[in-house]
Coordinates of C-alpha atoms and ligand atoms in Angstrom, one line a residue:
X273 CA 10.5 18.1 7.2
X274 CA 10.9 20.7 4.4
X275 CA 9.1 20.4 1.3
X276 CA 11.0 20.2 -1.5
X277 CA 8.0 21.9 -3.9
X278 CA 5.5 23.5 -2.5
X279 CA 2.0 24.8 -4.7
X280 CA 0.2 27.1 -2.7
X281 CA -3.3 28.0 -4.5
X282 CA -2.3 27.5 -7.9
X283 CA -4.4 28.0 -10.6
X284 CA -3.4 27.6 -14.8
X285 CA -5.6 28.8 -17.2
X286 CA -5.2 28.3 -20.9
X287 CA -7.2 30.9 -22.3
X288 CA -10.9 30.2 -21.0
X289 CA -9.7 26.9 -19.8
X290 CA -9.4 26.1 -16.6
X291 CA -7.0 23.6 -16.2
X292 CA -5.5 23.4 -12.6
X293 CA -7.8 24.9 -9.9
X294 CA -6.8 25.7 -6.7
X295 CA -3.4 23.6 -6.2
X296 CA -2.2 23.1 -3.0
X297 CA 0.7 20.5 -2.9
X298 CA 3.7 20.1 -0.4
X299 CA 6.4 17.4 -1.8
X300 CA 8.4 16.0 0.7
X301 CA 12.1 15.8 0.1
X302 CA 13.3 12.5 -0.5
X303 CA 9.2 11.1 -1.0
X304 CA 8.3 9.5 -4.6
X305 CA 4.7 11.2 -5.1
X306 CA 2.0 10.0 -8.0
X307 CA -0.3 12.0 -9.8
X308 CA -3.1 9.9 -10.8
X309 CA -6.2 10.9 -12.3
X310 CA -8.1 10.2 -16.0
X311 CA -7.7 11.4 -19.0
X312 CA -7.7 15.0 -19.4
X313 CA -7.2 15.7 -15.4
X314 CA -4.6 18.1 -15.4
X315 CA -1.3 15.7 -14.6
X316 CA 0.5 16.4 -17.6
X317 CA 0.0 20.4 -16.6
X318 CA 1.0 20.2 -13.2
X319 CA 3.8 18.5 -14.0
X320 CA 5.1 20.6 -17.2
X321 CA 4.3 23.6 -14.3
X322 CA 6.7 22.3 -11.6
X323 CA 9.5 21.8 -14.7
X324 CA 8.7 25.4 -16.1
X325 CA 7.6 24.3 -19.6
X326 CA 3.4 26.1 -18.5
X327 CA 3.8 29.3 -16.5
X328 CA 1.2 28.8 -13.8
X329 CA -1.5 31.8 -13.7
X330 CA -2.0 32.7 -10.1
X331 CA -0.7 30.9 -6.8
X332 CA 2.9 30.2 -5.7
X333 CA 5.3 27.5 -6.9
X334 CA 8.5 26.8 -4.9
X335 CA 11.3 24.9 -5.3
X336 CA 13.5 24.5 -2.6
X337 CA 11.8 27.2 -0.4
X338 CA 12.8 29.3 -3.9
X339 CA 10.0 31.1 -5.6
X340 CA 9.9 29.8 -9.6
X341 CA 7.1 31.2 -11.3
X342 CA 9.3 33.1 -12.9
X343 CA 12.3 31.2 -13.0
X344 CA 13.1 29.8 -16.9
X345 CA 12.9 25.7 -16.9
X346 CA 17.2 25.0 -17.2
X347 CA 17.1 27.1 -14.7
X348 CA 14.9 25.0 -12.1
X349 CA 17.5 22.3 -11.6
X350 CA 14.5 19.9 -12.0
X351 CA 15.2 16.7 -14.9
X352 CA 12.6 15.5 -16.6
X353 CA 11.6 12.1 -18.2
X354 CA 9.4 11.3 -21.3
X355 CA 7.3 8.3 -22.1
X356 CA 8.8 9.1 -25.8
X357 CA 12.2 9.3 -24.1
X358 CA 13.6 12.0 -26.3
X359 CA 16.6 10.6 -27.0
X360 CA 18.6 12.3 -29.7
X361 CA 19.3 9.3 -32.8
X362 CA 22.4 10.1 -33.9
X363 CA 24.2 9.7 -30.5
X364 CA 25.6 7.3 -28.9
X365 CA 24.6 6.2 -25.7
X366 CA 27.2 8.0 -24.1
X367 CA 26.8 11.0 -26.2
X368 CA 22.7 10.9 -25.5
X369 CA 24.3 11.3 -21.5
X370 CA 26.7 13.0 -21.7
X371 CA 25.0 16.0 -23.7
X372 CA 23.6 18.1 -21.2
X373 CA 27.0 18.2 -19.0
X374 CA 28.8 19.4 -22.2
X375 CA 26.4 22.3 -23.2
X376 CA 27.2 23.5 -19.8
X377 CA 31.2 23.5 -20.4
X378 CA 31.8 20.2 -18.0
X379 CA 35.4 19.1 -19.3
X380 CA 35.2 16.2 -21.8
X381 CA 36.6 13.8 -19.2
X382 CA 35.0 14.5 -16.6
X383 CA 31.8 14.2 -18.1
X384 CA 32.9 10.8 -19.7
X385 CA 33.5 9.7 -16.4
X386 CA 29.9 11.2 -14.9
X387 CA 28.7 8.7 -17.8
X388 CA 30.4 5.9 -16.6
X389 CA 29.5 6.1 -13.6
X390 CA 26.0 6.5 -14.0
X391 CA 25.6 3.8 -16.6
X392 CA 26.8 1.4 -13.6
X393 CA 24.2 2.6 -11.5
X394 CA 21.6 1.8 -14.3
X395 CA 23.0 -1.2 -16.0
X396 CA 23.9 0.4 -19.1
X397 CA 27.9 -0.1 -19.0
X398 CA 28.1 -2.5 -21.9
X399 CA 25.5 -0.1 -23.9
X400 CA 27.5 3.1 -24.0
X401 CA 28.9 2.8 -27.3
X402 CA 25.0 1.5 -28.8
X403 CA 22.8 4.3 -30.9
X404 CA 18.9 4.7 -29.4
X405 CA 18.0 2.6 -32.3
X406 CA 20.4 -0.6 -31.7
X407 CA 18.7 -0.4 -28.0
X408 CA 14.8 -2.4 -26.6
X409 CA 12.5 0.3 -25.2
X410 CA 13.5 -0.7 -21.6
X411 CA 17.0 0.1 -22.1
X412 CA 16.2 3.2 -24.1
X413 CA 14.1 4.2 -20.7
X414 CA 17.3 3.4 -18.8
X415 CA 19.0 5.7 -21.1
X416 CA 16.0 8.8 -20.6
X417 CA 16.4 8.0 -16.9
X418 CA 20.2 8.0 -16.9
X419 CA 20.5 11.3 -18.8
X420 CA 18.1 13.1 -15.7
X421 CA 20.2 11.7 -13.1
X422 CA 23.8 12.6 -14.6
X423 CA 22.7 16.2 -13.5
X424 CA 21.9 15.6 -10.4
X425 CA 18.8 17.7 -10.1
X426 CA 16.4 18.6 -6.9
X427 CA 13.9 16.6 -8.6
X428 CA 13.1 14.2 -11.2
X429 CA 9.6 14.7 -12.6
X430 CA 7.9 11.3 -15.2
X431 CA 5.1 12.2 -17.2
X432 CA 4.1 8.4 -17.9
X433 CA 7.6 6.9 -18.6
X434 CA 6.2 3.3 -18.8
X435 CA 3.3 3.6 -21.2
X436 CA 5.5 2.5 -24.0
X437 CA 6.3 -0.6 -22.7
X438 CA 4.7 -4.1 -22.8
X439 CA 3.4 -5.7 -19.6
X440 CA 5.6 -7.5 -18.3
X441 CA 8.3 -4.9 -18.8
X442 CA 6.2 -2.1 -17.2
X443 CA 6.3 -4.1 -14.4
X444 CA 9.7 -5.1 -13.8
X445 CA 10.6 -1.2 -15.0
X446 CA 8.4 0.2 -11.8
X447 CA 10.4 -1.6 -9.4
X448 CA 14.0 -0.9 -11.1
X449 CA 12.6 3.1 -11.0
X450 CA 11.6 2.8 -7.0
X451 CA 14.9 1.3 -6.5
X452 CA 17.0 3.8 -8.4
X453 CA 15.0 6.2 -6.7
X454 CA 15.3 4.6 -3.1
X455 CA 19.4 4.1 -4.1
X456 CA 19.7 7.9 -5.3
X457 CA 17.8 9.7 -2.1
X458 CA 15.6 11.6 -4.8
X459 CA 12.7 13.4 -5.4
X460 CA 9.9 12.2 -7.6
X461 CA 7.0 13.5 -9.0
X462 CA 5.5 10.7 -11.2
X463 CA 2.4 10.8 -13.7
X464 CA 0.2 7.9 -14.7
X465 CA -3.3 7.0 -15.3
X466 CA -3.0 3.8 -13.9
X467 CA -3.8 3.7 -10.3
X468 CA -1.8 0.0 -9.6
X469 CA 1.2 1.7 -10.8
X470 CA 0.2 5.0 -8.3
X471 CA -0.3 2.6 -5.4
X472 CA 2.7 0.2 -6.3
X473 CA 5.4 2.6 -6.6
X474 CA 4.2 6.1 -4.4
X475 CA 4.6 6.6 -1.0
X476 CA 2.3 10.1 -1.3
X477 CA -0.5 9.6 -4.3
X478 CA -2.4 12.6 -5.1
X479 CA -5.7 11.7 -7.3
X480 CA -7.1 14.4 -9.2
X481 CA -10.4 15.2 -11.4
X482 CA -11.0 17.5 -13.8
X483 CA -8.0 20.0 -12.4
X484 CA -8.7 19.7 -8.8
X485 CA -6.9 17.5 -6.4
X486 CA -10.3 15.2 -5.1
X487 CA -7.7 13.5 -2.0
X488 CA -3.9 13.3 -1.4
X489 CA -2.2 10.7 1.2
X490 CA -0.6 7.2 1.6
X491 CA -1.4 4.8 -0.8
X492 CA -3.8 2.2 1.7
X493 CA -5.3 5.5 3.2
X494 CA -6.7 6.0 0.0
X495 CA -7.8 2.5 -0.2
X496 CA -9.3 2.4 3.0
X497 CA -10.7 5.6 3.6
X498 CA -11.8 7.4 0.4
X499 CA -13.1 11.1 0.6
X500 CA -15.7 10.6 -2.1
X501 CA -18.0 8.5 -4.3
X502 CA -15.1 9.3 -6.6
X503 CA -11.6 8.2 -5.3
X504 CA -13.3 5.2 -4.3
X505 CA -14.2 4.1 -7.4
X506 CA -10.8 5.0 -8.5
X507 CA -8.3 3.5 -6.3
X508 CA -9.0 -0.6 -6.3
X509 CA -9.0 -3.0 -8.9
X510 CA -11.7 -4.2 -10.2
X511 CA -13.4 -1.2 -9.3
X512 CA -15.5 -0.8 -5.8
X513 CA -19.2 -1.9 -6.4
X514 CA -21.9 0.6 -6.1
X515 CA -25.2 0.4 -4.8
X516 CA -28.2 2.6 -4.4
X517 CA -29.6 2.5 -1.3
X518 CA -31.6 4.3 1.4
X519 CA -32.0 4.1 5.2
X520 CA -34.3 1.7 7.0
X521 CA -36.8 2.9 9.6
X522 CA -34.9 1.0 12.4
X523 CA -32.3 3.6 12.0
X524 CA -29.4 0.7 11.5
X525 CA -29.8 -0.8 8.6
X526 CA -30.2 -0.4 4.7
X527 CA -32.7 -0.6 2.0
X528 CA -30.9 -1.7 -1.0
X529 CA -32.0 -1.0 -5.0
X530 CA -30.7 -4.8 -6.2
X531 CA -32.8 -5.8 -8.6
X532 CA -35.9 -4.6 -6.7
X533 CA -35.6 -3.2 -3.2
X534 CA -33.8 -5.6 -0.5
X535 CA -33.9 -4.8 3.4
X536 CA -31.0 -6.1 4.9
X537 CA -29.4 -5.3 8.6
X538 CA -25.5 -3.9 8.2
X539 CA -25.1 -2.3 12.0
X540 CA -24.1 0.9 10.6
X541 CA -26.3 3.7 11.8
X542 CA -27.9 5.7 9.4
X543 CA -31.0 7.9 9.2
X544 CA -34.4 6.5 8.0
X545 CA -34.9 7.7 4.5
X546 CA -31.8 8.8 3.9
X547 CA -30.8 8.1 -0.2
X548 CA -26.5 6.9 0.1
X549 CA -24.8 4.9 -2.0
X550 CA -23.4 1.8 -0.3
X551 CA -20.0 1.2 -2.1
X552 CA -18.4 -2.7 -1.0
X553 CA -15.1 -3.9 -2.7
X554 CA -14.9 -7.0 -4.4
X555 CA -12.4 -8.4 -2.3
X556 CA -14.4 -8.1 0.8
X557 CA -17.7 -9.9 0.0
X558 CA -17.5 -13.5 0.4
X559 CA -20.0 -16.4 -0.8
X560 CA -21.3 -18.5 1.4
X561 CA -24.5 -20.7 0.7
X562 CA -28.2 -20.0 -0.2
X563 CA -30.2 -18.3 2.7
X564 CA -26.7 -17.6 4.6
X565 CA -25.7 -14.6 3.0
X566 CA -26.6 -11.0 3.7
X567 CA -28.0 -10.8 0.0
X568 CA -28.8 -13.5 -2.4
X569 CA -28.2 -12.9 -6.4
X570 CA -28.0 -15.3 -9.7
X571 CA -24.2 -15.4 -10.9
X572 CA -24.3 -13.9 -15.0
X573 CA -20.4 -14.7 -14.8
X574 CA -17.5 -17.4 -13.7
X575 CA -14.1 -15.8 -15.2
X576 CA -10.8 -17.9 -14.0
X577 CA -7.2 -16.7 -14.1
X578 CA -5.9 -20.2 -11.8
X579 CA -5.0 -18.1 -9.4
X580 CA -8.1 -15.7 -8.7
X581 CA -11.7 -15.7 -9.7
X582 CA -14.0 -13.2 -11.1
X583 CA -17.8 -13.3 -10.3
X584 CA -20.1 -11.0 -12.1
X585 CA -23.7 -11.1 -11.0
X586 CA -27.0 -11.0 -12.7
X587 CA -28.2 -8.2 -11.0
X588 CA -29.2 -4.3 -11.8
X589 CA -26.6 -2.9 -11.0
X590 CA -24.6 -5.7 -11.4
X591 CA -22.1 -6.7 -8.8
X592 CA -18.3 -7.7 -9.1
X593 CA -16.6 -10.5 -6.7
X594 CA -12.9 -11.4 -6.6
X595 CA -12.4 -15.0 -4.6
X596 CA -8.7 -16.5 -4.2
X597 CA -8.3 -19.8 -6.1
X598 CA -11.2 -21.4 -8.1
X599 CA -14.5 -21.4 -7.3
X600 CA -17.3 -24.1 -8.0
X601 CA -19.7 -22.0 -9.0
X602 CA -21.6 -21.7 -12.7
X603 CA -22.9 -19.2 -14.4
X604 CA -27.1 -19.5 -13.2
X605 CA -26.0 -20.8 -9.9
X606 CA -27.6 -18.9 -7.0
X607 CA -25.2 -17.8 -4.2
X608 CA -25.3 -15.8 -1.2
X609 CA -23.3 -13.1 -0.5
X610 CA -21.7 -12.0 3.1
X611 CA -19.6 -9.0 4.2
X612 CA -18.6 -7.0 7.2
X613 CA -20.1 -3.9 8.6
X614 CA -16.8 -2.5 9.1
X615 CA -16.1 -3.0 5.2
X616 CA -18.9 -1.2 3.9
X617 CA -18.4 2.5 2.3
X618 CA -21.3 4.9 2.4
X619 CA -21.5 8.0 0.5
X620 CA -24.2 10.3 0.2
X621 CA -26.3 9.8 -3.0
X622 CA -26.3 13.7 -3.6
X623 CA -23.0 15.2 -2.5
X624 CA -21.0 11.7 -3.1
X625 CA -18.6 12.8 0.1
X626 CA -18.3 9.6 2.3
X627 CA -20.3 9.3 5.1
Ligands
ATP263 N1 -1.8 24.1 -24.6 C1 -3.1 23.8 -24.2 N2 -4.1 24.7 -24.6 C2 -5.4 24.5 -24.2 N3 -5.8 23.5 -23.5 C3 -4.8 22.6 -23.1 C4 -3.5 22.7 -23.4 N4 -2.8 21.7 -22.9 C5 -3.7 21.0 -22.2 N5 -4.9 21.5 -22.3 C6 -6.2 20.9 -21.7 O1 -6.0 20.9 -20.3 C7 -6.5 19.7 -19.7 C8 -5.5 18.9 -19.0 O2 -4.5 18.4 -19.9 P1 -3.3 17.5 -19.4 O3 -2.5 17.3 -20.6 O4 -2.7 18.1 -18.2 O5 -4.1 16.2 -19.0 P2 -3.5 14.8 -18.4 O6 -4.2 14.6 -17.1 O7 -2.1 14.8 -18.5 O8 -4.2 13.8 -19.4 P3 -3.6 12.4 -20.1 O9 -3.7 11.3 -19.1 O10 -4.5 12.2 -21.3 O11 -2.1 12.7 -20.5 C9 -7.1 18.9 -20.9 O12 -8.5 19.2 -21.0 C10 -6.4 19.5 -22.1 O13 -7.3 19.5 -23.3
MG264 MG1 -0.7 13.7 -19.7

């Protein structure tokens, strides 16, 4: 399968900064890829490099097995959408759609036409004749979203097209973009900071960190088998717990710092002494009664949403459970905790790489 972009060893400076460090990214014709990563990561760069709008400073961008880093952005045949949407206020919906076709000479019929059609595809029909301002912020995104697609491009590249958007509309807007994107047989490139959004909507998630891509691959990959102390606590909501720990001397079980130091026997071989961090998902520990569990810890805690609950423990560091349902538990109560072997993370307590 050919990639449709390709970023071998890029690298974008801006002055002393070093903003994207040695890039090396293959997107997949026809694959919907997320950029994921905090604050400050480098998405928004990447991104604005692939569309032309940075010039990256060293490496290779293609585009269709085309070399771009030279190439001006209209002439990259790659669309764009905002989070601000950057719809122009004093056109019509149609106009806002139809713009880009009649800078380019495209007949004024024929373009009206493009616009009908594509409006069909999105739901806007009975919107055409609306100005940005008569429209909600889902149907403006329709309208940001429509105006990529009317050109047809090799890609569509987001840079966090949901963030203005409440909820429940963020939501329901992922599911109509993976469907328009399914429908169309495009090419996406798609920045957000939130990692359910990533996992929800990607079928390649690439999770960066301070300009440097930490681990690309499919979505539960991620989940199951993070690279580093730092993905793991990434990908997964709530968050993977984390839990100093070192090696016992029977060379197969673990020494835990929990509110003082707790042996306990996981079958997972590891070397007397050795200082990891033991990382365990809140989904996969389970509570079973006093002197049954692997550990035993006071609950600080109880939260309820009816259909999930949240334990927090009283312990240093304190730990995070997620149990389906209710639970009859009360903040005080003592409780054991259980988990599987095979569930357990370890990383190494210096390097952070997973063990
Ligand atoms: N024009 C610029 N000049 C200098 N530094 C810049 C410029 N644009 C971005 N940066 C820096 O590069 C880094 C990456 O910025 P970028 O906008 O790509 O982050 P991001 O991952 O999109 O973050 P966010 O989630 O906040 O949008 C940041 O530290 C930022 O301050
Ligand atoms: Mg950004």
């Amino acid at each position: 399968m050919t990639a449709q972009i390709e970023l071998s060893d890029v690298n974008k400076h801006y002055g002393a900064y070093h903003a994207l460090k040695n890039i090396d990214l293959a997107i997949r014709k026809g694959s919907f890829t997320a950029l994921v990563g905090p604050s400050g990561c480098g998405k928004s760069t990447l991104l604005r490099s692939l569309a032309g709008l940075e010039s990256i400073s060293t490496g290779t961008l293609k585009i269709a097995g085309e070399v771009m880093n030279r190439v001006p952005p209209r002439k990259r045949d790659v669309a764009m959408v905002f989070q601000s949407y950057a719809l122009y206020p004093h056109m019509t919906v149609e106009q806002n759609l139809t713009y880009s076709l009649r800078i380019r000479g495209t007949p004024k019929a024929e373009a009206k036409k493009a616009a009908e059609e594509v409006a069909a595809t999105t739901g806007l029909s009975h919107l055409l004749g609306r100005y940005p301002r008569e429209l909600s912020g889902g149907q403006r995104q329709r309208v940001a979203m429509s105006r990529a697609i009317i050109r047809h491009p090799k890609a569509f590249l987001f840079d966090e097209p949901l963030s203005n958007l409440d909820a429940a509309l963020r939501v329901h807007m992922r599911k109509e973009i993976r469907a328009l994107h399914d429908r169309l047989g495009a090419t996406s490139v798609y920045v957000t900071h939130d990692q359910i959004e990533a996992m929800t909507m990607a079928d390649h998630v690439v999770v960066m960190r301070a300009g440097v891509i930490e681990q690309q691959g499919r979505p539960l990959d991620l989940y199951d088998k993070p690279v580093n102390k730092f993905v793991a606590g990434f990908i997964g909501s709530p968050a993977m717990n984390f839990i100093p720990a070192s090696g016992g001397v029977d060379g197969h079980s673990l020494i835990l710092e929990l509110s003082g130091r707790q042996h306990v026997a996981t079958g997972v071989p590891i070397a007397p002494g050795k200082k990891v961090t033991l990382g365990l998902r809140p989904e996969h520990v389970t509570i079973v009664p006093r002197g049954e569990g692997i550990i035993e810890v006071p609950v600080a805690i109880v939260e309820s949403t009816g259909s999930t609950t949240y334990l927090t423990t009283a312990t240093l560091p304190e730990l995070v459970v997620v149990l389906n349902g209710r639970a009859h538990i009360s903040s005080g109560d003592v409780v054991g905790l259980d988990f599987a072997s095979s569930q357990i993370h370890l990383f190494d307590a210096d390097t952070e790489r997973r063990l």
